[in-house]
Amino acid sequence: MRICIIAEGCYPYVVGGVSSWIHSLIQSFPGQEFVILAIAANRSLRGKYMYELPENVTEVHELYLNDCDWGSKKRHKSRMKRKEYRALRGLMLGQRVEWEVLFDLFQKGSYSLNALLMGEDFLNAVKECYQLHYSQIVFSDFLWMMRSIYLPLFFTLKMKTPKADLYHCVSTGYAGVLGSMAKYFHGGRLLISEHGIYTREREEELIKAKWVQGLYKNIWIEQFRKMSKLAYDRADLVTSLYEHARELQLELGCPEEKTMVTPNGITVDLFENIPGKQEEDEGKINLGAVLRVAPIKDVKTMIQAFGFAKERVPALKLWIMGPWEEEEEYARECFELVESMGLEDVVFTGRINVRDYYGRMDMTILTSISEGQPLTILESFAAHKPVIATDVGNCRGLVLGENDDFGDAGIITHIMNVEEIARAIVSMARNEPLRLQMGENGYRRLQAGYRIEYMRDTYRKIYMDFAGSMWLVWEEEDPRYDEGGEVENDPGWAEDEIVIEPGWADEGIRADTGIRK
């Protein structure tokens, strides 16, 4: 089976989280052919992969959403057909969107994006939208904002998609548009696996954004809703990592019969017999944060909270473990914050092998303002470490439990609440028996529901159902598997990675996998 993975803003350019999940998924099915369709911001990322692609990846295609090439600068003399203009107008007005007409327009038509965005048809459609809903703002500003909104979508619609049996999108958004269009032209099936709810994440980003103001925030949000609705409508199956995420998908218009909960999983054995405390750790209470140094992780709040906690517990030491080069300006602000606060015992390690460090930690911390089902929490549990985490995504469910009696595996706080996070750090730092018990609670919860084997089995069943009558070669034929079906030298999470963050199924399949609907 030929599987096309469509990923936006992650694999193979970014380390950790969703990227690690994709890498592990591909490695888990060595008998299947994978094609990568990677969506990046611009051409500066071309070919700059953070992963060594597995042997069963045969092609990589790249789409740049902020490309500088709009096509020919010449004006296109012909006008749109009536049905094409109606589809463009419907897209802008948020009416019933005739996506098939738009697919054909961009894939089969001869329009350059320059001719389209600067042409009369686009101008007229924008005028209609303006007069109906936004006449209180300056039209010239509105026109250029609409061009900036639709340029990345139009780049997406012009992308030539590879032929595959299955299109597996790891989000909705532009990835969902590509998957829907590929299914329309090539057939095959469409699977959407959301790690975070794309529309909600974009809403959160836009609400906080300074580059867009007022009504324009709402226009952008509505655009992301349209794209997600397309993906939900065209998908054969839509998965989420936990029940509340599935409920959000339903609120956003995903048909309930298509939804399925498929939790994350990690290779627990990789964290067995990891190194413990070192000589330099003597007398220290180590607090570890495994993450990318980026605004969404809210490292500044973490540093501030640590500073207040250290005043009360001087033995505390903060380890911030993960790459910072992707957001250099933000990372520099974090470095300066540490310096301005006069903090000691704050270490930025950069990219590391996390297994060399987890055993040295007394507890871990995650202060993100947005998450899905963080792999770093599962890794902490695998290392028998308790977690302090903000109440985002599935952090509450992982730390405090969902329908189990394992007990609390850490402390949950509100986002951006420096005082509350500091109290949590102090509380855990002063109570070693509590830390040890919480670490064991997390380990038992991990073993019960979040092992890589469970996730792999779930997707094996999904892929087999998608394949239908096609002959599949599954892992059992790979020489790395012993007779019991277990992998020797498990290909799961690559050893040198920092793990951060990230239809076809009927009722019978749900019953087989044991995944709650």
Coordinates of C-alpha atoms in Angstrom, one line a residue:
M1 CA 0.0 0.0 0.0
R2 CA 1.2 3.5 -0.9
I3 CA 0.6 5.9 2.0
C4 CA 1.0 9.7 1.5
I5 CA 1.7 11.4 4.9
I6 CA 0.7 15.1 4.6
A7 CA 2.2 17.2 7.4
E8 CA 2.1 20.9 8.0
G9 CA 4.9 22.8 9.8
C10 CA 6.5 19.8 11.3
Y11 CA 8.0 16.6 9.8
P12 CA 10.7 16.4 8.6
Y13 CA 11.8 20.0 9.4
V14 CA 11.1 20.2 13.2
V15 CA 12.3 17.8 15.9
G16 CA 9.9 16.3 18.5
G17 CA 6.2 16.1 19.1
V18 CA 4.1 15.4 16.0
S19 CA 7.3 15.0 13.9
S20 CA 8.5 12.2 16.2
W21 CA 5.1 10.6 16.0
I22 CA 5.2 10.6 12.2
H23 CA 8.8 9.2 12.2
S24 CA 7.8 6.4 14.5
L25 CA 4.7 5.6 12.6
I26 CA 6.6 5.2 9.3
Q27 CA 9.2 3.0 11.0
S28 CA 6.5 0.9 12.6
F29 CA 5.3 -0.3 9.1
P30 CA 8.5 -1.1 7.2
G31 CA 6.6 -3.2 4.6
Q32 CA 4.6 -0.2 3.4
E33 CA 5.6 2.5 1.0
F34 CA 5.4 6.1 2.3
V35 CA 5.4 9.4 0.5
I36 CA 5.9 12.6 2.4
L37 CA 4.0 15.8 1.3
A38 CA 5.5 18.4 3.6
I39 CA 4.0 21.9 4.0
A40 CA 6.6 24.5 5.0
A41 CA 6.6 28.3 5.5
N42 CA 9.0 29.1 2.7
R43 CA 11.8 27.9 0.5
S44 CA 14.4 28.5 3.1
L45 CA 13.5 25.2 4.6
R46 CA 13.9 23.2 1.3
G47 CA 15.6 19.9 2.0
K48 CA 16.6 20.9 5.5
Y49 CA 15.5 17.7 7.2
M50 CA 16.0 17.1 10.9
Y51 CA 15.5 13.4 10.4
E52 CA 17.2 10.7 8.4
L53 CA 14.2 9.4 6.4
P54 CA 13.4 5.7 6.7
E55 CA 14.1 3.5 3.8
N56 CA 10.4 3.0 3.1
V57 CA 10.0 6.7 2.3
T58 CA 10.3 6.8 -1.5
E59 CA 9.4 10.4 -2.3
V60 CA 9.3 13.8 -0.6
H61 CA 7.2 16.7 -2.0
E62 CA 7.3 20.2 -0.5
L63 CA 4.7 23.0 -0.5
Y64 CA 5.7 26.5 0.5
L65 CA 2.8 28.6 1.9
N66 CA 4.7 31.9 1.8
D67 CA 6.4 31.4 -1.5
C68 CA 7.7 34.4 -3.4
D69 CA 6.8 33.0 -6.8
W70 CA 3.3 34.1 -7.7
G71 CA 3.8 32.9 -11.3
S72 CA 3.7 35.1 -14.4
K73 CA 3.5 38.8 -13.9
K74 CA 1.4 39.2 -17.0
R75 CA -2.3 39.9 -16.6
H76 CA -4.5 37.0 -17.7
K77 CA -6.8 38.3 -20.4
S78 CA -9.6 35.7 -20.0
R79 CA -12.1 35.9 -17.2
M80 CA -13.4 33.1 -14.9
K81 CA -16.3 31.1 -16.0
R82 CA -19.5 31.8 -14.2
K83 CA -19.4 28.7 -12.0
E84 CA -15.7 29.4 -11.1
Y85 CA -16.5 32.9 -10.0
R86 CA -19.5 31.6 -8.0
A87 CA -17.2 29.1 -6.3
L88 CA -14.7 31.8 -5.4
R89 CA -17.4 34.2 -4.2
G90 CA -18.9 31.4 -2.1
L91 CA -15.6 30.7 -0.5
M92 CA -15.1 34.3 0.5
L93 CA -18.7 34.7 1.8
G94 CA -18.6 31.5 3.7
Q95 CA -21.6 30.1 1.8
R96 CA -21.8 26.5 0.5
V97 CA -18.3 26.1 -0.9
E98 CA -18.0 24.3 -4.2
W99 CA -14.6 22.8 -3.5
E100 CA -14.6 20.6 -6.6
V101 CA -14.9 23.6 -8.9
L102 CA -12.0 25.3 -7.0
F103 CA -9.9 22.1 -7.3
D104 CA -10.5 22.0 -11.1
L105 CA -9.9 25.7 -11.4
F106 CA -6.4 25.6 -9.9
Q107 CA -5.3 22.2 -11.1
K108 CA -6.6 22.4 -14.6
G109 CA -6.7 26.1 -15.3
S110 CA -3.9 28.3 -16.6
Y111 CA -4.1 31.1 -14.1
S112 CA -1.0 32.4 -12.4
L113 CA -1.6 33.5 -8.8
N114 CA -0.4 36.9 -9.7
A115 CA -3.0 37.2 -12.5
L116 CA -5.7 35.9 -10.2
L117 CA -5.0 37.9 -7.1
M118 CA -4.5 41.1 -9.0
G119 CA -7.3 40.4 -11.5
E120 CA -10.8 41.7 -11.9
D121 CA -12.6 38.6 -10.7
F122 CA -10.8 38.4 -7.4
L123 CA -11.4 42.2 -6.9
N124 CA -15.1 41.9 -7.6
A125 CA -15.5 39.0 -5.2
V126 CA -13.7 40.9 -2.5
K127 CA -16.0 43.9 -3.2
E128 CA -19.1 41.8 -2.7
C129 CA -17.8 40.4 0.6
Y130 CA -16.8 43.9 1.7
Q131 CA -20.1 45.5 0.9
L132 CA -22.1 42.7 2.6
H133 CA -20.1 42.4 5.9
Y134 CA -17.1 44.8 6.3
S135 CA -18.0 48.2 4.8
Q136 CA -17.0 49.9 8.1
I137 CA -13.3 49.4 7.5
V138 CA -10.9 50.9 4.9
F139 CA -11.4 49.0 1.6
S140 CA -7.7 49.1 0.5
D141 CA -6.6 47.5 3.8
F142 CA -9.4 44.9 3.4
L143 CA -8.3 44.0 -0.2
W144 CA -4.7 43.5 0.8
M145 CA -5.7 41.4 3.8
M146 CA -7.8 39.2 1.6
R147 CA -4.9 38.7 -0.7
S148 CA -2.7 37.7 2.2
I149 CA -5.4 35.3 3.5
Y150 CA -6.0 33.6 0.2
L151 CA -2.4 33.4 -1.2
P152 CA -1.4 30.4 0.9
L153 CA -4.7 28.6 0.2
F154 CA -4.2 29.2 -3.6
F155 CA -0.6 28.0 -3.4
T156 CA -2.1 24.8 -1.7
L157 CA -4.7 24.4 -4.4
K158 CA -2.1 24.7 -7.2
M159 CA 0.1 22.0 -5.6
K160 CA 0.4 18.8 -7.7
T161 CA -0.4 15.9 -5.4
P162 CA 1.2 12.4 -5.7
K163 CA -1.0 9.4 -6.3
A164 CA -1.5 7.1 -3.3
D165 CA -3.8 4.5 -1.9
L166 CA -4.2 6.4 1.4
Y167 CA -3.8 10.0 2.2
H168 CA -3.0 10.4 5.9
C169 CA -3.2 14.1 7.0
V170 CA -1.7 14.9 10.4
S171 CA -3.9 17.9 10.8
T172 CA -6.8 19.7 9.0
G173 CA -5.9 23.1 7.7
Y174 CA -3.8 23.3 4.6
A175 CA -2.9 19.6 5.0
G176 CA -6.6 18.7 5.1
V177 CA -7.2 20.7 1.9
L178 CA -4.4 18.9 0.1
G179 CA -5.7 15.5 1.3
S180 CA -9.2 16.3 0.2
M181 CA -8.0 17.5 -3.2
A182 CA -5.8 14.5 -3.7
K183 CA -8.7 12.2 -2.9
Y184 CA -10.8 14.0 -5.4
F185 CA -8.3 13.6 -8.2
H186 CA -6.7 10.3 -7.4
G187 CA -9.3 8.3 -5.5
G188 CA -7.9 6.5 -2.5
R189 CA -9.0 7.1 1.1
L190 CA -8.5 10.0 3.5
L191 CA -7.5 9.7 7.1
I192 CA -7.2 12.8 9.4
S193 CA -5.2 12.3 12.6
E194 CA -5.3 15.5 14.8
H195 CA -2.8 15.8 17.6
G196 CA -4.1 19.2 18.5
I197 CA -7.4 20.6 17.2
Y198 CA -6.0 22.7 14.3
T199 CA -8.8 25.3 14.2
R200 CA -8.7 26.0 18.0
E201 CA -4.9 26.3 17.9
R202 CA -5.1 28.8 15.1
E203 CA -7.8 30.8 17.0
E204 CA -5.5 30.9 20.1
E205 CA -2.6 32.1 18.0
L206 CA -4.7 34.8 16.3
I207 CA -6.2 36.1 19.5
K208 CA -2.7 36.7 20.9
A209 CA -1.2 37.9 17.6
K210 CA -0.1 41.5 17.1
W211 CA 0.3 41.4 13.4
V212 CA -3.5 41.2 12.8
Q213 CA -6.0 43.4 14.5
G214 CA -9.8 43.8 15.0
L215 CA -12.1 42.2 12.5
Y216 CA -9.3 40.7 10.5
K217 CA -8.7 38.2 13.3
N218 CA -12.3 36.9 12.8
I219 CA -11.8 36.7 9.0
W220 CA -8.6 34.6 9.4
I221 CA -10.3 32.3 12.0
E222 CA -13.3 31.8 9.7
Q223 CA -10.9 30.8 6.9
F224 CA -9.3 28.1 9.0
R225 CA -12.8 26.9 10.0
K226 CA -13.7 26.5 6.3
M227 CA -10.6 24.4 5.6
S228 CA -11.1 22.2 8.6
K229 CA -14.8 21.6 7.7
L230 CA -13.7 20.5 4.2
A231 CA -11.3 17.9 5.7
Y232 CA -13.9 16.6 8.1
D233 CA -16.5 16.3 5.4
R234 CA -14.1 14.5 2.9
A235 CA -12.4 12.2 5.4
D236 CA -13.2 8.6 5.8
L237 CA -11.9 8.6 9.4
V238 CA -10.9 11.3 11.8
T239 CA -8.9 10.4 14.9
S240 CA -8.0 12.4 18.0
L241 CA -5.8 11.7 21.0
Y242 CA -8.4 11.9 23.8
E243 CA -12.1 12.2 24.3
H244 CA -12.3 16.0 24.8
A245 CA -10.5 16.6 21.6
R246 CA -13.1 14.4 19.8
E247 CA -15.8 16.4 21.3
L248 CA -14.2 19.6 20.0
Q249 CA -14.1 18.0 16.5
L250 CA -17.8 17.4 16.8
E251 CA -18.4 21.0 17.7
L252 CA -16.5 22.1 14.6
G253 CA -18.7 20.0 12.4
C254 CA -17.1 16.6 12.1
P255 CA -19.7 13.8 11.7
E256 CA -19.7 11.7 14.8
E257 CA -19.6 8.4 13.0
K258 CA -16.2 9.3 11.5
T259 CA -14.5 10.0 14.8
M260 CA -12.2 7.7 16.8
V261 CA -9.9 8.2 19.8
T262 CA -6.4 6.8 19.3
P263 CA -4.1 7.8 22.2
N264 CA -0.3 8.4 21.8
G265 CA 2.2 5.8 22.8
I266 CA 5.9 5.7 23.5
T267 CA 8.5 3.0 23.7
V268 CA 8.6 2.4 27.4
D269 CA 11.6 0.1 27.3
L270 CA 13.8 2.9 26.0
F271 CA 13.6 4.5 29.5
E272 CA 14.5 1.3 31.5
N273 CA 17.8 1.4 33.3
I274 CA 18.6 5.0 32.3
P275 CA 21.4 6.9 34.2
G276 CA 20.5 8.3 37.6
K277 CA 21.8 11.2 39.6
Q278 CA 25.4 12.4 38.8
E279 CA 28.0 13.8 41.1
E280 CA 27.1 17.3 40.1
D281 CA 23.5 16.7 41.1
E282 CA 24.4 16.1 44.8
G283 CA 22.4 18.5 47.0
K284 CA 20.2 19.7 44.1
I285 CA 16.5 19.2 43.4
N286 CA 16.4 19.0 39.6
L287 CA 13.4 20.3 37.7
G288 CA 13.5 19.3 34.0
A289 CA 11.6 20.8 31.1
V290 CA 11.8 18.9 27.8
L291 CA 10.6 21.2 25.0
R292 CA 11.5 23.5 22.1
V293 CA 12.3 27.0 23.4
A294 CA 9.3 28.7 21.7
P295 CA 6.5 31.1 22.7
I296 CA 3.9 28.3 22.7
K297 CA 5.8 26.6 25.5
D298 CA 5.7 29.8 27.5
V299 CA 9.3 29.3 28.8
K300 CA 9.3 32.9 30.2
T301 CA 6.5 32.0 32.7
M302 CA 8.5 28.9 33.7
I303 CA 11.6 30.9 34.3
Q304 CA 9.8 33.5 36.4
A305 CA 8.0 30.8 38.5
F306 CA 11.3 28.9 39.0
G307 CA 12.8 32.2 40.2
F308 CA 10.2 32.7 42.9
A309 CA 10.3 29.0 43.9
K310 CA 14.1 29.0 44.2
E311 CA 13.9 31.9 46.7
R312 CA 12.0 29.4 49.0
V313 CA 13.9 26.2 48.0
P314 CA 17.5 27.2 47.2
A315 CA 18.4 23.7 46.2
L316 CA 16.3 23.9 43.0
K317 CA 17.9 23.7 39.6
L318 CA 16.1 24.1 36.3
W319 CA 17.1 22.2 33.2
I320 CA 15.6 23.4 30.0
M321 CA 16.3 20.6 27.5
G322 CA 15.6 21.1 23.9
P323 CA 16.5 23.1 20.8
W324 CA 16.3 26.8 20.8
E325 CA 17.6 27.7 17.3
E326 CA 14.1 27.6 15.6
E327 CA 12.9 30.6 17.6
E328 CA 16.2 32.5 18.2
E329 CA 14.6 35.8 19.1
Y330 CA 12.4 34.3 21.7
A331 CA 15.3 32.1 23.0
R332 CA 17.4 35.2 23.4
E333 CA 14.7 36.9 25.4
C334 CA 14.6 33.8 27.7
F335 CA 18.4 34.0 28.1
E336 CA 18.1 37.7 28.9
L337 CA 15.3 37.0 31.4
V338 CA 17.5 34.6 33.4
E339 CA 20.3 37.1 33.4
S340 CA 18.1 40.1 34.4
M341 CA 16.5 38.1 37.3
G342 CA 20.0 37.1 38.5
L343 CA 19.1 33.5 38.5
E344 CA 21.6 30.7 39.2
D345 CA 21.1 27.1 38.4
V346 CA 19.3 27.5 35.1
V347 CA 20.8 25.4 32.3
F348 CA 19.8 25.5 28.6
T349 CA 21.2 22.2 27.2
G350 CA 20.2 22.5 23.6
R351 CA 19.3 19.4 21.7
I352 CA 20.2 16.3 23.7
N353 CA 19.5 12.6 24.1
V354 CA 16.8 12.9 26.8
R355 CA 17.4 9.4 28.2
D356 CA 20.8 10.8 29.5
Y357 CA 18.9 13.3 31.6
Y358 CA 15.5 12.0 32.7
G359 CA 17.0 9.8 35.4
R360 CA 18.7 12.8 36.9
M361 CA 15.5 14.8 37.3
D362 CA 13.4 14.8 40.5
M363 CA 10.3 16.1 38.5
T364 CA 9.5 17.7 35.2
I365 CA 7.5 20.7 34.2
L366 CA 5.5 21.9 31.1
T367 CA 4.1 25.4 31.1
S368 CA 2.6 25.4 27.5
I369 CA -0.3 27.6 26.5
S370 CA -1.4 24.9 24.0
E371 CA -0.8 21.2 23.8
G372 CA -2.4 18.0 22.5
Q373 CA -1.3 14.9 24.4
P374 CA 2.4 15.8 25.2
L375 CA 4.9 13.0 24.7
T376 CA 7.2 14.6 27.2
I377 CA 4.7 13.8 30.0
L378 CA 4.5 10.2 28.8
E379 CA 8.3 10.1 28.8
S380 CA 8.4 11.5 32.3
F381 CA 6.1 8.7 33.4
A382 CA 8.3 6.1 31.7
A383 CA 11.2 7.5 33.8
H384 CA 9.0 7.3 37.0
K385 CA 9.0 11.1 37.3
P386 CA 6.1 13.3 38.4
V387 CA 5.0 16.2 36.3
I388 CA 3.9 19.8 36.8
A389 CA 1.8 20.9 33.8
T390 CA -0.6 23.6 32.7
D391 CA -4.2 22.7 32.1
V392 CA -4.1 22.5 28.3
G393 CA -4.9 19.7 25.9
N394 CA -4.9 16.3 27.6
C395 CA -2.4 17.3 30.4
R396 CA -5.1 17.1 33.1
G397 CA -6.2 13.6 31.9
L398 CA -2.6 12.3 31.8
V399 CA -1.5 13.8 35.1
L400 CA -4.7 13.3 37.2
G401 CA -6.2 10.4 35.3
E402 CA -9.3 9.6 33.3
N403 CA -11.5 6.8 34.6
D404 CA -8.7 5.1 36.4
D405 CA -7.6 4.7 40.0
F406 CA -3.9 5.1 39.7
G407 CA -3.8 8.4 41.5
D408 CA -2.3 11.8 40.8
A409 CA 1.0 11.8 38.9
G410 CA 1.8 15.4 39.4
I411 CA 0.1 18.8 39.8
I412 CA -2.0 20.8 37.2
T413 CA -1.9 24.6 37.1
H414 CA -3.5 27.4 35.1
I415 CA -1.6 28.8 32.2
M416 CA 0.6 31.9 32.6
N417 CA 0.0 31.8 36.4
V418 CA 3.5 32.4 37.8
E419 CA 2.5 32.3 41.4
E420 CA 0.5 29.1 41.1
I421 CA 3.2 27.4 39.2
A422 CA 5.8 28.5 41.7
R423 CA 3.7 27.1 44.5
A424 CA 3.5 23.7 42.7
I425 CA 7.2 23.6 42.3
V426 CA 7.8 24.4 46.0
S427 CA 5.2 21.9 47.1
M428 CA 6.7 19.0 45.1
A429 CA 10.3 20.1 45.9
R430 CA 9.7 19.9 49.7
N431 CA 8.0 16.5 49.6
E432 CA 10.2 13.7 48.3
P433 CA 7.8 10.8 49.3
L434 CA 5.0 12.6 47.3
R435 CA 7.3 12.9 44.3
L436 CA 8.2 9.3 44.4
Q437 CA 4.6 8.1 44.7
M438 CA 3.4 10.4 42.0
G439 CA 6.1 9.1 39.7
E440 CA 5.0 5.5 40.3
N441 CA 1.4 6.5 39.7
G442 CA 2.3 8.0 36.3
Y443 CA 4.3 4.9 35.4
R444 CA 1.4 2.6 36.0
R445 CA -0.9 4.9 34.0
L446 CA 1.5 4.8 31.1
Q447 CA 1.8 1.0 31.2
A448 CA -2.0 0.6 31.2
G449 CA -2.8 2.8 28.2
Y450 CA 0.1 4.6 26.4
R451 CA 2.6 2.1 25.2
I452 CA 3.8 2.3 21.6
E453 CA 2.6 -1.2 21.0
Y454 CA -1.0 -0.2 21.7
M455 CA -0.7 2.7 19.2
R456 CA 1.0 0.6 16.6
D457 CA -1.7 -2.1 16.8
T458 CA -4.5 0.5 16.5
Y459 CA -3.0 1.9 13.3
R460 CA -2.2 -1.5 11.9
K461 CA -5.9 -2.3 12.1
I462 CA -6.9 1.1 10.6
Y463 CA -4.4 0.7 7.7
M464 CA -5.5 -2.9 7.1
D465 CA -9.2 -1.8 7.0
F466 CA -8.3 1.0 4.6
A467 CA -6.4 -1.4 2.3
G468 CA -9.4 -3.7 2.0
S469 CA -8.6 -6.6 -0.3
M470 CA -5.0 -5.4 -1.1
W471 CA -2.2 -7.7 0.0
L472 CA -0.2 -6.1 2.8
V473 CA 3.2 -6.9 4.1
W474 CA 3.2 -6.2 7.8
E475 CA 5.9 -6.1 10.4
E476 CA 5.8 -9.8 11.1
E477 CA 7.7 -10.3 7.9
D478 CA 10.5 -7.9 9.0
P479 CA 13.6 -9.8 10.3
R480 CA 13.8 -7.5 13.3
Y481 CA 10.8 -9.2 14.8
D482 CA 11.1 -12.2 16.9
E483 CA 8.6 -15.1 16.9
G484 CA 6.4 -13.4 19.5
G485 CA 5.8 -10.4 17.2
E486 CA 7.9 -8.1 19.4
V487 CA 10.5 -5.8 17.9
E488 CA 14.2 -6.4 18.8
N489 CA 15.9 -3.0 18.8
D490 CA 12.5 -1.3 18.6
P491 CA 12.4 1.3 15.8
G492 CA 10.0 3.5 17.7
W493 CA 11.4 6.9 19.0
A494 CA 14.8 7.6 17.5
E495 CA 17.5 7.5 20.1
D496 CA 19.0 10.9 19.2
E497 CA 15.7 12.7 19.2
I498 CA 14.3 15.0 21.8
V499 CA 10.6 14.2 22.1
I500 CA 8.6 17.3 22.7
E501 CA 5.6 17.7 22.0
P502 CA 2.9 16.3 19.1
G503 CA -15.2 5.8 6.9
W504 CA -12.6 3.1 6.9
A505 CA -13.2 2.2 10.5
D506 CA -16.6 0.8 11.4
E507 CA -18.1 -0.2 14.7
G508 CA -16.3 -3.6 14.5
I509 CA -12.9 -2.0 14.2
R510 CA -13.6 0.3 17.2
A511 CA -14.5 -2.8 19.2
D512 CA -11.4 -4.7 18.1
T513 CA -9.0 -1.9 19.0
G514 CA -10.7 -1.2 22.4
I515 CA -10.6 2.5 21.7
R516 CA -13.5 4.4 23.1
K517 CA -15.6 6.2 20.6

